[in-house]
Amino acid sequence: MAKEITMPQLGESVTEGTIDRWLVEVGDQVNKYDPLAEVTTDKVNAEVPSSFSGTIKELVVKEDTTVAVGDLIAYIETNDEEGPEREQERENKEPKEAPSTKEQTGDSSMKTRYSPAVLALAGEHGIDLQQLTGTGRGGRITRKDVEAYVAGSATRSAPQKQEAKSAPSDVSEQRQEPQSLRAGDERVPVSGVRKAIANRMTQSVQEIPHAWTMVEVDVTNLVRYRERIKGSWKEKRGYSLTYMPFFMETVAQALKRHPVLNATWDKDAIVYKKEINLSVAIATDDALFVPVVHHADELNVNGFARKLHELADKTRSNTLSNTDMAGGTFTINNTGSFGSIQSVPIINHPQAAILSVESIVKRPIVQKDDSIAIRSMVNLCLSIDHRVLDGLAAGRFLQDVKHELESFSHE
């Protein structure tokens, strides 16, 4: 009997997902909970598991196609007439194949959990899968990785004359490329996280009327305090104390006093969020993720430092959960980490504002008594949804944050 596989709900606010890669092919035998596809949403990357044991009958949705939650993506043929003895027999057979996998943990186990399609293709071409580098989630080797390896091997072993014969088809393909391309240009289709970022940023710019403002803040006292304690902090806790926990605590408390920045536009109404959940941008080598620190107004500097360390580890190991990515109400971005001194951030739709913390730099500053002193200064750049709030509310919020940071005392 054919069973339907549908796009699962991958987060509380997720309404659709993009089939990034199919991990199976038509005709593959799969067990219940085996991964069928890699899916990208605007929140997180995840695998779609099989709900049944059986044979893949049809892949309804092509790769790089976005479908709504609950939509049909595949059919799987099951044998409902199998009795419990047959099911038990299958389960008893599985551990015999497992020892080599059980010995490995973490990324290693992910890389060696090959799909039936990958195993079949590798066997057909006599490929040692241990020699391949996977591009799938967690380093997983996918069917496309094997096909690319096979194609690469064919190219390396092909005579020079064969390469010349293939030239006409290459020329034909080049003619189909956009006319704006010139010799030597390369057109690379995007998918996965990069595509999700592109869609979300485009949506934000097209739907939200952005306005921007900035203040400069004297954080000399904060810098001196961190310099004094950062050594003992790392020795005691095992990870570094950055400036971000101080900024995040200050911002979270300011949002309690200025709730309009912790809001969102909803058609013809403004929704004021009860919870204060700070989204924080964390970059990897090839992507940007924005996990969430929930109930941020209940945390102190220690709590923020610990949570940031945990989220950074999860981001780099590609283990962020749906919960980690959902529910943000305001975004803070540490653009100063790569030397920026001023930026115009794009709002994380559907939030109403985003704050960029720029580089802390020492500059000569004129004091109240007209003397000049070297002070540690930072620019705070704020983008707002002009439908939700105006410049006055944005200015009051920034002045509040500025006052708290400049009044910082470790006492």
mmCIF file of C-alpha atoms in Angstrom:
data_model
loop_
_atom_site.group_PDB
_atom_site.id
_atom_site.type_symbol
_atom_site.label_atom_id
_atom_site.label_comp_id
_atom_site.label_asym_id
_atom_site.label_seq_id
_atom_site.Cartn_x
_atom_site.Cartn_y
_atom_site.Cartn_z
ATOM 1 C CA MET A 1 0.000 0.000 0.000
ATOM 2 C CA ALA A 2 1.312 3.465 -0.929
ATOM 3 C CA LYS A 3 1.723 5.850 2.002
ATOM 4 C CA GLU A 4 2.136 9.618 1.787
ATOM 5 C CA ILE A 5 5.162 11.460 3.169
ATOM 6 C CA THR A 6 4.418 15.131 3.849
ATOM 7 C CA MET A 7 6.497 18.159 4.805
ATOM 8 C CA PRO A 8 6.689 18.092 8.618
ATOM 9 C CA GLN A 9 6.323 21.040 10.990
ATOM 10 C CA LEU A 10 9.936 22.013 11.754
ATOM 11 C CA GLY A 11 9.261 24.858 14.170
ATOM 12 C CA GLU A 12 6.472 26.767 15.829
ATOM 13 C CA SER A 13 6.430 29.558 13.240
ATOM 14 C CA VAL A 14 7.712 27.609 10.244
ATOM 15 C CA THR A 15 5.146 27.399 7.443
ATOM 16 C CA GLU A 16 7.254 25.994 4.612
ATOM 17 C CA GLY A 17 10.500 24.234 3.819
ATOM 18 C CA THR A 18 12.817 23.737 0.849
ATOM 19 C CA ILE A 19 13.904 20.257 -0.225
ATOM 20 C CA ASP A 20 17.645 20.869 -0.334
ATOM 21 C CA ARG A 21 18.740 17.293 -1.106
ATOM 22 C CA TRP A 22 17.013 13.969 -1.483
ATOM 23 C CA LEU A 23 18.929 11.280 0.388
ATOM 24 C CA VAL A 24 17.048 8.437 -1.333
ATOM 25 C CA GLU A 25 15.965 7.434 -4.823
ATOM 26 C CA VAL A 26 12.932 5.672 -6.238
ATOM 27 C CA GLY A 27 13.259 1.978 -5.490
ATOM 28 C CA ASP A 28 15.337 2.396 -2.334
ATOM 29 C CA GLN A 29 14.403 0.288 0.677
ATOM 30 C CA VAL A 30 14.091 2.348 3.872
ATOM 31 C CA ASN A 31 13.271 1.656 7.485
ATOM 32 C CA LYS A 32 11.083 3.765 9.719
ATOM 33 C CA TYR A 33 12.921 6.916 10.894
ATOM 34 C CA ASP A 34 15.569 6.678 8.140
ATOM 35 C CA PRO A 35 16.347 10.174 6.758
ATOM 36 C CA LEU A 36 14.706 10.818 3.400
ATOM 37 C CA ALA A 37 15.695 14.396 2.616
ATOM 38 C CA GLU A 38 17.582 17.429 3.873
ATOM 39 C CA VAL A 39 15.252 20.391 4.322
ATOM 40 C CA THR A 40 16.075 24.064 4.781
ATOM 41 C CA THR A 41 13.712 26.537 6.433
ATOM 42 C CA ASP A 42 14.199 30.153 7.443
ATOM 43 C CA LYS A 43 14.870 28.848 10.952
ATOM 44 C CA VAL A 44 17.011 25.735 10.745
ATOM 45 C CA ASN A 45 18.302 22.870 8.611
ATOM 46 C CA ALA A 46 16.860 19.436 9.353
ATOM 47 C CA GLU A 47 16.316 15.958 7.959
ATOM 48 C CA VAL A 48 12.882 14.564 7.092
ATOM 49 C CA PRO A 49 12.604 11.033 8.527
ATOM 50 C CA SER A 50 10.511 8.264 7.036
ATOM 51 C CA SER A 51 7.282 7.544 8.876
ATOM 52 C CA PHE A 52 7.189 3.982 7.536
ATOM 53 C CA SER A 53 9.336 1.042 6.483
ATOM 54 C CA GLY A 54 9.063 0.212 2.806
ATOM 55 C CA THR A 55 10.157 1.097 -0.723
ATOM 56 C CA ILE A 56 10.368 4.611 -2.151
ATOM 57 C CA LYS A 57 7.714 4.723 -4.875
ATOM 58 C CA GLU A 58 7.810 8.360 -6.002
ATOM 59 C CA LEU A 59 9.623 11.589 -5.138
ATOM 60 C CA VAL A 60 6.910 14.152 -5.802
ATOM 61 C CA VAL A 61 8.958 17.296 -5.132
ATOM 62 C CA LYS A 62 12.188 18.194 -6.926
ATOM 63 C CA GLU A 63 15.287 19.443 -5.128
ATOM 64 C CA ASP A 64 15.436 23.200 -4.412
ATOM 65 C CA THR A 65 11.618 23.341 -4.394
ATOM 66 C CA THR A 66 9.800 25.078 -1.529
ATOM 67 C CA VAL A 67 6.585 23.502 -0.255
ATOM 68 C CA ALA A 68 4.178 24.296 2.557
ATOM 69 C CA VAL A 69 4.007 22.322 5.785
ATOM 70 C CA GLY A 70 1.695 19.341 5.271
ATOM 71 C CA ASP A 71 2.168 19.211 1.489
ATOM 72 C CA LEU A 72 2.904 15.863 -0.161
ATOM 73 C CA ILE A 73 6.582 15.303 -0.971
ATOM 74 C CA ALA A 74 6.884 11.546 -1.598
ATOM 75 C CA TYR A 75 5.148 8.172 -1.705
ATOM 76 C CA ILE A 76 6.441 5.055 0.016
ATOM 77 C CA GLU A 77 5.170 1.535 -0.692
ATOM 78 C CA THR A 78 4.598 -0.484 2.464
ATOM 79 C CA ASN A 79 3.464 -4.046 3.084
ATOM 80 C CA ASP A 80 0.699 -3.822 5.657
ATOM 81 C CA GLU A 81 0.260 -7.576 5.518
ATOM 82 C CA GLU A 82 3.558 -8.188 7.260
ATOM 83 C CA GLY A 83 2.970 -9.707 10.650
ATOM 84 C CA PRO A 84 4.810 -8.934 13.867
ATOM 85 C CA GLU A 85 7.145 -11.885 13.261
ATOM 86 C CA ARG A 86 8.362 -10.345 9.988
ATOM 87 C CA GLU A 87 8.818 -6.923 11.589
ATOM 88 C CA GLN A 88 10.712 -8.460 14.490
ATOM 89 C CA GLU A 89 12.902 -10.378 12.053
ATOM 90 C CA ARG A 90 13.824 -7.123 10.300
ATOM 91 C CA GLU A 91 14.639 -5.402 13.570
ATOM 92 C CA ASN A 92 16.769 -8.338 14.687
ATOM 93 C CA LYS A 93 18.798 -8.134 11.488
ATOM 94 C CA GLU A 94 19.656 -4.459 11.865
ATOM 95 C CA PRO A 95 22.146 -4.742 14.745
ATOM 96 C CA LYS A 96 24.325 -7.050 12.623
ATOM 97 C CA GLU A 97 25.150 -4.095 10.402
ATOM 98 C CA ALA A 98 25.605 -1.647 13.221
ATOM 99 C CA PRO A 99 28.899 -2.418 15.060
ATOM 100 C CA SER A 100 31.105 -0.264 12.839
ATOM 101 C CA THR A 101 28.670 2.624 13.243
ATOM 102 C CA LYS A 102 28.180 2.267 16.980
ATOM 103 C CA GLU A 103 31.881 2.618 17.553
ATOM 104 C CA GLN A 104 31.679 6.156 16.232
ATOM 105 C CA THR A 105 30.001 9.164 17.743
ATOM 106 C CA GLY A 106 29.210 12.806 16.856
ATOM 107 C CA ASP A 107 30.214 13.898 13.369
ATOM 108 C CA SER A 108 31.776 10.514 12.589
ATOM 109 C CA SER A 109 28.518 8.622 13.031
ATOM 110 C CA MET A 110 26.688 11.129 10.845
ATOM 111 C CA LYS A 111 29.242 10.746 8.058
ATOM 112 C CA THR A 112 29.020 6.938 8.031
ATOM 113 C CA ARG A 113 25.213 6.730 8.088
ATOM 114 C CA TYR A 114 24.921 6.164 4.354
ATOM 115 C CA SER A 115 21.598 6.045 2.550
ATOM 116 C CA PRO A 116 20.699 3.003 0.426
ATOM 117 C CA ALA A 117 21.110 5.077 -2.744
ATOM 118 C CA VAL A 118 24.635 6.097 -1.739
ATOM 119 C CA LEU A 119 25.627 2.513 -0.908
ATOM 120 C CA ALA A 120 24.226 1.182 -4.179
ATOM 121 C CA LEU A 121 25.941 3.827 -6.310
ATOM 122 C CA ALA A 122 29.243 3.374 -4.493
ATOM 123 C CA GLY A 123 29.059 -0.403 -4.944
ATOM 124 C CA GLU A 124 28.301 -0.028 -8.647
ATOM 125 C CA HIS A 125 31.429 2.055 -9.221
ATOM 126 C CA GLY A 126 33.656 0.365 -6.640
ATOM 127 C CA ILE A 127 34.082 3.519 -4.547
ATOM 128 C CA ASP A 128 35.427 3.516 -0.985
ATOM 129 C CA LEU A 129 33.074 5.946 0.765
ATOM 130 C CA GLN A 130 35.635 6.592 3.500
ATOM 131 C CA GLN A 131 37.690 8.492 0.913
ATOM 132 C CA LEU A 132 34.916 10.985 0.124
ATOM 133 C CA THR A 133 34.175 14.289 1.818
ATOM 134 C CA GLY A 134 30.468 14.804 2.414
ATOM 135 C CA THR A 135 28.633 18.056 1.738
ATOM 136 C CA GLY A 136 25.449 17.051 3.523
ATOM 137 C CA ARG A 137 24.346 17.927 7.033
ATOM 138 C CA GLY A 138 27.055 17.086 9.578
ATOM 139 C CA GLY A 139 29.418 15.992 6.784
ATOM 140 C CA ARG A 140 27.014 13.319 5.534
ATOM 141 C CA ILE A 141 27.887 11.807 2.148
ATOM 142 C CA THR A 142 25.009 12.245 -0.282
ATOM 143 C CA ARG A 143 24.168 10.754 -3.670
ATOM 144 C CA LYS A 144 25.379 13.958 -5.340
ATOM 145 C CA ASP A 145 28.777 13.631 -3.623
ATOM 146 C CA VAL A 146 29.197 10.145 -5.091
ATOM 147 C CA GLU A 147 28.032 11.271 -8.535
ATOM 148 C CA ALA A 148 30.461 14.194 -8.431
ATOM 149 C CA TYR A 149 33.288 11.832 -7.488
ATOM 150 C CA VAL A 150 32.374 9.485 -10.350
ATOM 151 C CA ALA A 151 32.217 12.383 -12.797
ATOM 152 C CA GLY A 152 35.553 13.679 -11.553
ATOM 153 C CA SER A 153 37.167 10.281 -11.978
ATOM 154 C CA ALA A 154 35.834 10.030 -15.524
ATOM 155 C CA THR A 155 37.234 13.448 -16.360
ATOM 156 C CA ARG A 156 40.641 12.640 -14.920
ATOM 157 C CA SER A 157 40.886 9.339 -16.836
ATOM 158 C CA ALA A 158 39.404 10.528 -20.159
ATOM 159 C CA PRO A 159 41.744 11.010 -23.162
ATOM 160 C CA GLN A 160 42.396 14.494 -24.407
ATOM 161 C CA LYS A 161 40.403 13.797 -27.603
ATOM 162 C CA GLN A 162 37.286 12.987 -25.643
ATOM 163 C CA GLU A 163 37.474 16.343 -23.915
ATOM 164 C CA ALA A 164 37.564 18.019 -27.305
ATOM 165 C CA LYS A 165 34.496 16.090 -28.441
ATOM 166 C CA SER A 166 32.520 17.344 -25.470
ATOM 167 C CA ALA A 167 33.230 20.944 -26.337
ATOM 168 C CA PRO A 168 30.113 21.534 -28.481
ATOM 169 C CA SER A 169 27.751 20.666 -25.620
ATOM 170 C CA ASP A 170 29.706 22.965 -23.322
ATOM 171 C CA VAL A 171 29.361 25.780 -25.831
ATOM 172 C CA SER A 172 25.636 25.106 -26.078
ATOM 173 C CA GLU A 173 25.294 25.331 -22.327
ATOM 174 C CA GLN A 174 27.240 28.585 -22.228
ATOM 175 C CA ARG A 175 24.804 30.133 -24.707
ATOM 176 C CA GLN A 176 21.984 29.449 -22.263
ATOM 177 C CA GLU A 177 23.717 31.416 -19.517
ATOM 178 C CA PRO A 178 22.565 35.001 -18.848
ATOM 179 C CA GLN A 179 23.953 37.469 -21.374
ATOM 180 C CA SER A 180 25.529 39.515 -18.593
ATOM 181 C CA LEU A 181 28.151 36.798 -18.065
ATOM 182 C CA ARG A 182 31.543 37.335 -19.655
ATOM 183 C CA ALA A 183 34.363 34.930 -20.341
ATOM 184 C CA GLY A 184 35.734 33.601 -17.078
ATOM 185 C CA ASP A 185 32.633 34.463 -15.051
ATOM 186 C CA GLU A 186 31.016 31.711 -13.038
ATOM 187 C CA ARG A 187 27.313 31.390 -12.249
ATOM 188 C CA VAL A 188 26.709 29.364 -9.072
ATOM 189 C CA PRO A 189 23.086 28.461 -8.195
ATOM 190 C CA VAL A 190 22.288 28.959 -4.521
ATOM 191 C CA SER A 191 20.416 26.618 -2.224
ATOM 192 C CA GLY A 192 20.153 25.691 1.421
ATOM 193 C CA VAL A 193 21.019 28.300 4.041
ATOM 194 C CA ARG A 194 22.246 30.861 1.494
ATOM 195 C CA LYS A 195 18.918 30.701 -0.345
ATOM 196 C CA ALA A 196 16.956 30.987 2.901
ATOM 197 C CA ILE A 197 18.970 34.079 3.883
ATOM 198 C CA ALA A 198 18.412 35.631 0.449
ATOM 199 C CA ASN A 199 14.662 35.068 0.616
ATOM 200 C CA ARG A 200 14.355 36.411 4.159
ATOM 201 C CA MET A 201 16.435 39.538 3.484
ATOM 202 C CA THR A 202 14.530 40.280 0.274
ATOM 203 C CA GLN A 203 11.222 39.889 2.096
ATOM 204 C CA SER A 204 12.384 42.242 4.846
ATOM 205 C CA VAL A 205 13.527 45.003 2.500
ATOM 206 C CA GLN A 206 10.420 44.746 0.313
ATOM 207 C CA GLU A 207 7.856 44.648 3.136
ATOM 208 C CA ILE A 208 9.413 46.764 5.894
ATOM 209 C CA PRO A 209 9.994 50.525 5.530
ATOM 210 C CA HIS A 210 13.394 50.765 7.201
ATOM 211 C CA ALA A 211 14.633 53.796 9.107
ATOM 212 C CA TRP A 212 18.096 54.071 10.650
ATOM 213 C CA THR A 213 19.801 55.939 13.475
ATOM 214 C CA MET A 214 23.037 55.733 15.449
ATOM 215 C CA VAL A 215 24.613 56.878 18.719
ATOM 216 C CA GLU A 216 28.194 56.720 19.954
ATOM 217 C CA VAL A 217 28.765 55.465 23.475
ATOM 218 C CA ASP A 218 31.682 55.845 25.881
ATOM 219 C CA VAL A 219 32.305 52.332 27.249
ATOM 220 C CA THR A 220 35.655 53.019 28.901
ATOM 221 C CA ASN A 221 34.524 51.775 32.327
ATOM 222 C CA LEU A 222 33.135 48.584 30.795
ATOM 223 C CA VAL A 223 36.354 47.932 28.864
ATOM 224 C CA ARG A 224 38.499 48.404 31.960
ATOM 225 C CA TYR A 225 36.317 46.050 33.996
ATOM 226 C CA ARG A 226 36.405 43.304 31.384
ATOM 227 C CA GLU A 227 40.169 43.618 30.990
ATOM 228 C CA ARG A 228 40.566 43.134 34.728
ATOM 229 C CA ILE A 229 38.444 39.988 35.048
ATOM 230 C CA LYS A 230 38.712 38.212 31.678
ATOM 231 C CA GLY A 231 41.731 36.113 32.687
ATOM 232 C CA SER A 232 40.207 34.704 35.863
ATOM 233 C CA TRP A 233 36.865 34.296 34.089
ATOM 234 C CA LYS A 234 38.309 32.009 31.418
ATOM 235 C CA GLU A 235 40.385 30.084 33.935
ATOM 236 C CA LYS A 236 37.299 29.419 36.054
ATOM 237 C CA ARG A 237 34.739 28.714 33.300
ATOM 238 C CA GLY A 238 36.795 27.482 30.357
ATOM 239 C CA TYR A 239 35.566 30.024 27.809
ATOM 240 C CA SER A 240 36.232 33.700 27.094
ATOM 241 C CA LEU A 241 34.197 36.654 28.318
ATOM 242 C CA THR A 242 33.351 38.893 25.370
ATOM 243 C CA TYR A 243 31.648 42.285 25.367
ATOM 244 C CA MET A 244 28.381 40.950 23.953
ATOM 245 C CA PRO A 245 26.907 39.702 27.274
ATOM 246 C CA PHE A 246 27.180 43.245 28.675
ATOM 247 C CA PHE A 247 25.454 44.771 25.645
ATOM 248 C CA MET A 248 22.773 42.074 25.602
ATOM 249 C CA GLU A 249 21.903 42.519 29.272
ATOM 250 C CA THR A 250 21.629 46.289 28.805
ATOM 251 C CA VAL A 251 19.469 45.938 25.688
ATOM 252 C CA ALA A 252 17.163 43.340 27.268
ATOM 253 C CA GLN A 253 16.459 45.591 30.242
ATOM 254 C CA ALA A 254 15.916 48.603 27.963
ATOM 255 C CA LEU A 255 13.360 46.635 25.943
ATOM 256 C CA LYS A 256 11.289 46.229 29.118
ATOM 257 C CA ARG A 257 11.150 50.013 29.385
ATOM 258 C CA HIS A 258 10.567 50.522 25.638
ATOM 259 C CA PRO A 259 8.205 47.698 24.587
ATOM 260 C CA VAL A 260 7.448 49.207 21.181
ATOM 261 C CA LEU A 261 10.839 47.930 19.987
ATOM 262 C CA ASN A 262 9.863 44.447 21.145
ATOM 263 C CA ALA A 263 6.859 44.398 18.833
ATOM 264 C CA THR A 264 5.864 43.390 15.322
ATOM 265 C CA TRP A 265 3.588 44.670 12.567
ATOM 266 C CA ASP A 266 0.536 42.487 11.869
ATOM 267 C CA LYS A 267 -1.516 43.743 8.900
ATOM 268 C CA ASP A 268 -3.326 46.731 10.460
ATOM 269 C CA ALA A 269 -2.181 46.251 14.066
ATOM 270 C CA ILE A 270 0.925 46.285 16.259
ATOM 271 C CA VAL A 271 1.559 43.196 18.373
ATOM 272 C CA TYR A 272 3.525 43.858 21.565
ATOM 273 C CA LYS A 273 5.435 40.730 22.545
ATOM 274 C CA LYS A 274 5.200 39.622 26.157
ATOM 275 C CA GLU A 275 8.466 37.681 26.089
ATOM 276 C CA ILE A 276 11.802 39.347 25.408
ATOM 277 C CA ASN A 277 13.770 36.897 23.273
ATOM 278 C CA LEU A 278 17.011 38.204 21.802
ATOM 279 C CA SER A 279 18.048 36.870 18.410
ATOM 280 C CA VAL A 280 21.831 37.006 18.066
ATOM 281 C CA ALA A 281 23.641 36.698 14.756
ATOM 282 C CA ILE A 282 26.395 34.048 14.694
ATOM 283 C CA ALA A 283 28.432 33.592 11.518
ATOM 284 C CA THR A 284 30.147 30.492 10.169
ATOM 285 C CA ASP A 285 32.561 30.399 7.231
ATOM 286 C CA ASP A 286 29.767 30.180 4.661
ATOM 287 C CA ALA A 287 26.508 31.110 6.379
ATOM 288 C CA LEU A 288 24.839 33.251 9.017
ATOM 289 C CA PHE A 289 22.564 31.830 11.703
ATOM 290 C CA VAL A 290 20.414 33.772 14.162
ATOM 291 C CA PRO A 291 19.671 31.605 17.217
ATOM 292 C CA VAL A 292 17.596 32.951 20.085
ATOM 293 C CA VAL A 293 18.267 33.635 23.765
ATOM 294 C CA HIS A 294 14.839 33.149 25.328
ATOM 295 C CA HIS A 295 13.583 35.163 28.320
ATOM 296 C CA ALA A 296 16.573 37.478 27.958
ATOM 297 C CA ASP A 297 15.270 39.953 30.532
ATOM 298 C CA GLU A 298 15.719 37.260 33.205
ATOM 299 C CA LEU A 299 19.457 36.787 32.549
ATOM 300 C CA ASN A 300 22.496 38.608 33.916
ATOM 301 C CA VAL A 301 25.935 38.913 32.304
ATOM 302 C CA ASN A 302 26.946 35.456 33.527
ATOM 303 C CA GLY A 303 23.811 33.910 32.061
ATOM 304 C CA PHE A 304 24.272 35.624 28.699
ATOM 305 C CA ALA A 305 27.928 34.583 28.496
ATOM 306 C CA ARG A 306 27.060 30.956 29.170
ATOM 307 C CA LYS A 307 24.157 30.948 26.708
ATOM 308 C CA LEU A 308 26.200 32.600 23.960
ATOM 309 C CA HIS A 309 28.955 30.030 24.420
ATOM 310 C CA GLU A 310 26.421 27.195 24.102
ATOM 311 C CA LEU A 311 24.765 28.668 21.000
ATOM 312 C CA ALA A 312 28.116 29.350 19.321
ATOM 313 C CA ASP A 313 29.160 25.724 19.870
ATOM 314 C CA LYS A 314 25.851 24.474 18.463
ATOM 315 C CA THR A 315 26.137 26.761 15.442
ATOM 316 C CA ARG A 316 29.643 25.598 14.552
ATOM 317 C CA SER A 317 28.718 21.932 15.031
ATOM 318 C CA ASN A 318 25.467 22.350 13.052
ATOM 319 C CA THR A 319 23.359 21.086 15.954
ATOM 320 C CA LEU A 320 20.992 24.023 16.465
ATOM 321 C CA SER A 321 17.470 22.826 17.243
ATOM 322 C CA ASN A 322 14.149 24.284 16.140
ATOM 323 C CA THR A 323 13.719 25.728 19.637
ATOM 324 C CA ASP A 324 17.124 27.431 19.413
ATOM 325 C CA MET A 325 16.021 29.240 16.248
ATOM 326 C CA ALA A 326 12.417 30.144 17.072
ATOM 327 C CA GLY A 327 10.662 32.945 18.923
ATOM 328 C CA GLY A 328 13.034 35.893 18.543
ATOM 329 C CA THR A 329 11.534 39.333 19.205
ATOM 330 C CA PHE A 330 14.572 41.644 18.755
ATOM 331 C CA THR A 331 17.945 41.070 17.073
ATOM 332 C CA ILE A 332 21.392 42.184 18.202
ATOM 333 C CA ASN A 333 24.333 41.818 15.838
ATOM 334 C CA ASN A 334 28.044 42.014 16.710
ATOM 335 C CA THR A 335 29.362 43.572 13.509
ATOM 336 C CA GLY A 336 32.288 44.951 15.486
ATOM 337 C CA SER A 337 33.783 41.464 15.603
ATOM 338 C CA PHE A 338 35.059 41.909 12.042
ATOM 339 C CA GLY A 339 36.176 45.524 12.398
ATOM 340 C CA SER A 340 33.065 47.418 11.316
ATOM 341 C CA ILE A 341 32.572 50.867 12.822
ATOM 342 C CA GLN A 342 29.225 51.654 11.184
ATOM 343 C CA SER A 343 26.533 49.569 9.484
ATOM 344 C CA VAL A 344 22.914 49.705 8.352
ATOM 345 C CA PRO A 345 21.467 46.334 9.400
ATOM 346 C CA ILE A 346 18.462 44.733 7.703
ATOM 347 C CA ILE A 347 15.634 43.905 10.110
ATOM 348 C CA ASN A 348 15.063 40.237 10.900
ATOM 349 C CA HIS A 349 11.493 39.910 9.581
ATOM 350 C CA PRO A 350 8.932 40.094 11.194
ATOM 351 C CA GLN A 351 10.654 41.879 14.096
ATOM 352 C CA ALA A 352 10.479 45.657 14.431
ATOM 353 C CA ALA A 353 14.138 46.479 15.061
ATOM 354 C CA ILE A 354 17.739 45.277 14.934
ATOM 355 C CA LEU A 355 20.791 46.698 16.727
ATOM 356 C CA SER A 356 24.369 46.429 15.479
ATOM 357 C CA VAL A 357 27.197 46.756 17.998
ATOM 358 C CA GLU A 358 30.256 48.090 16.177
ATOM 359 C CA SER A 359 33.969 47.941 17.001
ATOM 360 C CA ILE A 360 35.184 49.475 20.240
ATOM 361 C CA VAL A 361 37.936 51.947 19.345
ATOM 362 C CA LYS A 362 40.051 54.376 21.357
ATOM 363 C CA ARG A 363 39.617 57.986 20.307
ATOM 364 C CA PRO A 364 40.411 61.434 21.696
ATOM 365 C CA ILE A 365 37.182 62.819 23.159
ATOM 366 C CA VAL A 366 36.438 66.324 24.410
ATOM 367 C CA GLN A 367 35.266 66.109 28.037
ATOM 368 C CA LYS A 368 32.730 68.318 29.820
ATOM 369 C CA ASP A 369 35.522 70.561 31.128
ATOM 370 C CA ASP A 370 36.883 70.922 27.556
ATOM 371 C CA SER A 371 39.876 68.715 28.301
ATOM 372 C CA ILE A 372 40.754 65.951 25.862
ATOM 373 C CA ALA A 373 41.021 62.329 26.980
ATOM 374 C CA ILE A 374 41.520 58.995 25.257
ATOM 375 C CA ARG A 375 38.305 57.021 25.672
ATOM 376 C CA SER A 376 36.958 53.676 24.425
ATOM 377 C CA MET A 377 34.044 54.457 22.110
ATOM 378 C CA VAL A 378 31.495 52.279 20.304
ATOM 379 C CA ASN A 379 28.783 53.051 17.763
ATOM 380 C CA LEU A 380 25.357 51.468 18.211
ATOM 381 C CA CYS A 381 23.417 51.348 14.917
ATOM 382 C CA LEU A 382 19.660 50.767 14.998
ATOM 383 C CA SER A 383 17.305 49.940 12.123
ATOM 384 C CA ILE A 384 13.572 50.156 12.839
ATOM 385 C CA ASP A 385 10.281 49.292 11.164
ATOM 386 C CA HIS A 386 8.799 52.746 10.562
ATOM 387 C CA ARG A 387 5.286 51.267 10.560
ATOM 388 C CA VAL A 388 5.717 50.230 14.197
ATOM 389 C CA LEU A 389 7.657 53.154 15.656
ATOM 390 C CA ASP A 390 9.044 56.559 14.819
ATOM 391 C CA GLY A 391 12.387 58.256 15.302
ATOM 392 C CA LEU A 392 11.448 59.627 18.720
ATOM 393 C CA ALA A 393 10.867 56.170 20.205
ATOM 394 C CA ALA A 394 14.045 54.856 18.577
ATOM 395 C CA GLY A 395 16.054 57.786 19.917
ATOM 396 C CA ARG A 396 14.730 57.346 23.454
ATOM 397 C CA PHE A 397 15.616 53.660 23.380
ATOM 398 C CA LEU A 398 19.172 54.333 22.208
ATOM 399 C CA GLN A 399 19.670 57.102 24.758
ATOM 400 C CA ASP A 400 18.504 54.726 27.484
ATOM 401 C CA VAL A 401 21.000 52.062 26.359
ATOM 402 C CA LYS A 402 23.732 54.702 26.068
ATOM 403 C CA HIS A 403 23.085 56.010 29.582
ATOM 404 C CA GLU A 404 23.217 52.536 31.133
ATOM 405 C CA LEU A 405 26.455 51.608 29.371
ATOM 406 C CA GLU A 406 28.186 54.889 30.182
ATOM 407 C CA SER A 407 27.075 54.585 33.816
ATOM 408 C CA PHE A 408 28.493 51.072 34.078
ATOM 409 C CA SER A 409 30.062 50.260 37.413
ATOM 410 C CA HIS A 410 31.348 46.913 38.654
ATOM 411 C CA GLU A 411 30.528 47.836 42.229
#
